[in-house]
XYZ file of C-alpha atoms in Angstrom:
222
model
C 0.000 0.000 0.000
C 2.892 2.334 0.705
C 4.048 1.996 -2.887
C 0.612 2.966 -4.256
C 0.461 5.874 -1.837
C 3.752 7.193 -3.198
C 2.517 6.737 -6.772
C -0.686 8.617 -5.932
C 1.283 11.461 -4.365
C 3.472 11.699 -7.479
C 0.413 11.877 -9.743
C -1.228 14.508 -7.542
C 1.996 16.529 -7.458
C 2.453 16.390 -11.233
C -1.202 17.262 -11.789
C -0.952 20.245 -9.440
C 2.207 21.463 -11.186
C 0.665 21.210 -14.671
C -2.754 22.630 -13.805
C -1.911 25.305 -11.220
C -2.622 28.891 -12.255
C 0.531 30.696 -13.333
C -1.052 33.928 -14.571
C -4.425 35.685 -14.753
C -4.932 37.898 -17.805
C -7.363 40.795 -17.659
C -9.443 41.493 -20.787
C -9.266 45.228 -20.065
C -6.941 47.586 -21.963
C -6.826 50.756 -19.826
C -5.528 53.818 -21.658
C -5.981 52.269 -25.114
C -8.811 52.717 -27.594
C -9.201 49.710 -29.947
C -8.753 50.678 -33.595
C -9.579 49.032 -36.895
C -7.927 50.751 -39.847
C -7.227 48.518 -42.840
C -5.510 51.310 -44.778
C -3.125 51.960 -41.874
C -2.417 48.246 -41.555
C -1.678 47.958 -45.262
C 0.593 51.028 -45.229
C 2.934 49.660 -42.567
C 2.550 45.927 -43.230
C 5.911 44.124 -43.099
C 7.087 41.847 -45.888
C 8.490 38.438 -45.045
C 11.197 36.137 -46.351
C 10.471 32.557 -45.290
C 12.957 29.936 -46.516
C 11.445 26.840 -48.097
C 12.342 24.570 -45.165
C 10.251 26.746 -42.814
C 7.135 26.895 -45.032
C 5.201 30.030 -45.923
C 2.724 31.912 -43.724
C -0.901 31.337 -44.660
C -2.293 34.620 -43.300
C -1.418 37.979 -41.786
C -3.777 39.409 -39.160
C -3.574 42.646 -37.202
C -5.020 44.447 -34.216
C -4.444 48.098 -33.359
C -5.169 50.790 -30.771
C -4.723 54.506 -30.032
C -3.199 56.058 -26.945
C -1.837 59.536 -26.170
C -1.691 60.598 -29.809
C 0.135 57.467 -30.954
C -1.075 54.454 -32.884
C -0.120 50.924 -31.912
C -0.413 48.033 -34.332
C 0.564 44.385 -34.013
C 0.778 42.058 -36.996
C 0.416 38.320 -36.541
C 1.913 36.042 -39.174
C 0.149 32.677 -39.140
C 1.581 29.344 -40.240
C -0.312 26.063 -40.558
C 2.170 24.529 -38.119
C 5.806 24.350 -37.104
C 8.404 21.592 -37.081
C 12.174 21.315 -36.812
C 13.373 19.450 -39.944
C 16.987 19.197 -38.737
C 18.570 15.761 -38.218
C 19.661 14.568 -34.796
C 18.240 13.290 -31.528
C 16.871 16.510 -30.041
C 15.042 17.660 -33.210
C 13.553 14.142 -33.425
C 12.508 14.353 -29.773
C 10.916 17.742 -30.403
C 8.972 16.332 -33.360
C 7.886 13.382 -31.229
C 6.732 15.358 -28.193
C 6.151 19.012 -29.044
C 5.177 19.641 -32.657
C 4.164 16.038 -33.438
C 3.452 12.851 -31.507
C 1.989 14.148 -28.240
C 1.488 17.553 -29.917
C 2.205 19.522 -26.759
C 2.452 22.720 -28.809
C -1.190 22.437 -29.883
C -2.318 21.517 -26.357
C -0.460 24.479 -24.854
C -1.171 27.187 -27.420
C -3.764 26.074 -29.974
C -3.798 25.311 -33.657
C -1.139 26.494 -36.111
C 1.703 28.835 -35.230
C 1.205 32.575 -34.669
C 4.075 35.079 -34.382
C 3.964 38.850 -33.943
C 5.585 42.091 -35.069
C 4.507 45.241 -33.216
C 4.839 48.891 -34.267
C 4.438 52.186 -32.419
C 3.595 55.056 -34.791
C 3.819 58.708 -33.765
C 1.469 61.513 -34.781
C 3.648 62.340 -37.813
C 3.499 58.767 -39.091
C 7.037 57.825 -38.090
C 7.889 54.490 -36.490
C 8.810 55.172 -32.871
C 9.513 51.512 -32.175
C 9.566 48.108 -33.854
C 9.172 45.085 -31.571
C 9.651 41.449 -32.574
C 11.138 38.181 -31.338
C 14.309 36.623 -32.679
C 16.174 33.371 -31.971
C 19.082 33.851 -29.585
C 22.194 31.750 -30.333
C 20.046 29.456 -32.453
C 21.285 25.926 -33.118
C 18.855 23.731 -35.123
C 20.217 20.655 -33.329
C 18.812 21.888 -29.985
C 15.434 20.722 -28.648
C 13.994 24.231 -28.493
C 14.672 27.832 -29.457
C 15.450 30.609 -26.989
C 13.308 33.692 -27.637
C 14.811 37.162 -27.423
C 12.692 40.322 -27.723
C 14.135 43.020 -29.961
C 13.067 46.670 -29.642
C 14.502 48.916 -32.303
C 13.820 51.871 -34.594
C 13.493 51.454 -38.345
C 11.905 53.082 -41.351
C 9.309 51.399 -43.552
C 9.128 49.319 -45.629
C 9.961 46.604 -43.133
C 11.293 43.236 -44.252
C 11.665 40.290 -41.863
C 13.399 36.998 -42.517
C 12.411 33.796 -40.722
C 15.556 32.441 -39.044
C 14.314 29.448 -37.047
C 11.928 26.512 -37.436
C 9.489 28.091 -34.955
C 9.302 31.187 -37.146
C 11.227 33.837 -35.249
C 12.541 36.815 -37.189
C 15.480 38.967 -38.168
C 14.882 42.512 -39.429
C 16.533 42.943 -42.814
C 17.692 45.955 -44.782
C 14.645 46.712 -46.938
C 16.922 46.999 -49.974
C 18.163 43.438 -49.415
C 15.013 41.582 -50.371
C 16.674 39.268 -52.883
C 13.396 39.060 -54.771
C 11.980 36.583 -52.261
C 10.110 38.843 -49.826
C 6.331 38.421 -49.760
C 3.846 41.113 -48.822
C 0.619 39.606 -47.518
C -2.532 41.670 -47.289
C -3.285 42.157 -43.585
C -6.766 41.273 -42.386
C -8.336 42.403 -39.140
C -7.999 39.826 -36.359
C -11.704 39.461 -35.626
C -12.907 38.214 -32.263
C -13.995 34.892 -33.760
C -10.527 34.335 -35.262
C -8.899 35.530 -32.025
C -10.790 32.872 -30.102
C -10.237 30.234 -32.793
C -6.467 30.654 -32.390
C -6.826 30.796 -28.583
C -4.720 33.943 -28.434
C -5.354 34.802 -24.783
C -6.148 32.401 -21.966
C -7.757 34.252 -19.045
C -6.237 31.675 -16.698
C -2.844 30.382 -17.769
C -1.278 27.129 -16.588
C 1.842 25.204 -17.585
C -0.266 23.374 -20.190
C -2.389 26.346 -21.329
C -0.525 29.486 -22.303
C -1.428 32.658 -24.138
C 0.180 33.339 -27.469
C 2.498 36.281 -28.078
C 0.452 39.469 -28.164
C 0.355 43.004 -26.800
C -2.000 43.825 -23.925
C -3.796 46.482 -26.008
C -4.968 43.778 -28.416
C -7.242 42.088 -25.902
C -10.245 44.204 -26.910
C -11.485 44.048 -30.488
C -12.481 47.228 -32.296
C -16.245 47.675 -32.781
């Protein structure tokens, strides 16, 4: 009986660890007014270079807001999925547990893969800030990819290159497009699509996490 008691305690402990609340997300966006402006989104939409081994994005969605005379817009590139095609044990393990097999990625985040690029635009139409995630010290033979947030200043047009299997970016010189950059037409990230991609979990756990987004996106424009 002692043995089964220990086993039960282990299961309870693991269950508590996986299901305990790690964060509560408020749906409120104080100080921000939700904005839908397709012309604005098209004007600043970034182009993307996605090497063949990483597939091509299937959509580009956006949400935006106003605050203190500035406009804030976040673009979400969407892929059908993600997988590390590299040879080796750890990429195989990742494909077996995370992106395939047990499909932990889908359990944790939802369908597909969604990545973001955020812009802050001043009253004169200049880019005050460009925010995106890149892969830090990326080695395809690793199990995962370490995310690093980049905050920089740049002038449009913006061109991003996908540099890792989980679709993180590197900002390129807009003149260095090599004829392979694609400009997708941005569509508004409607509430139904937002929920379909499970962008924000009100209650996050180890096994249920929100996707990358800015807090001002949590309210849809009317």
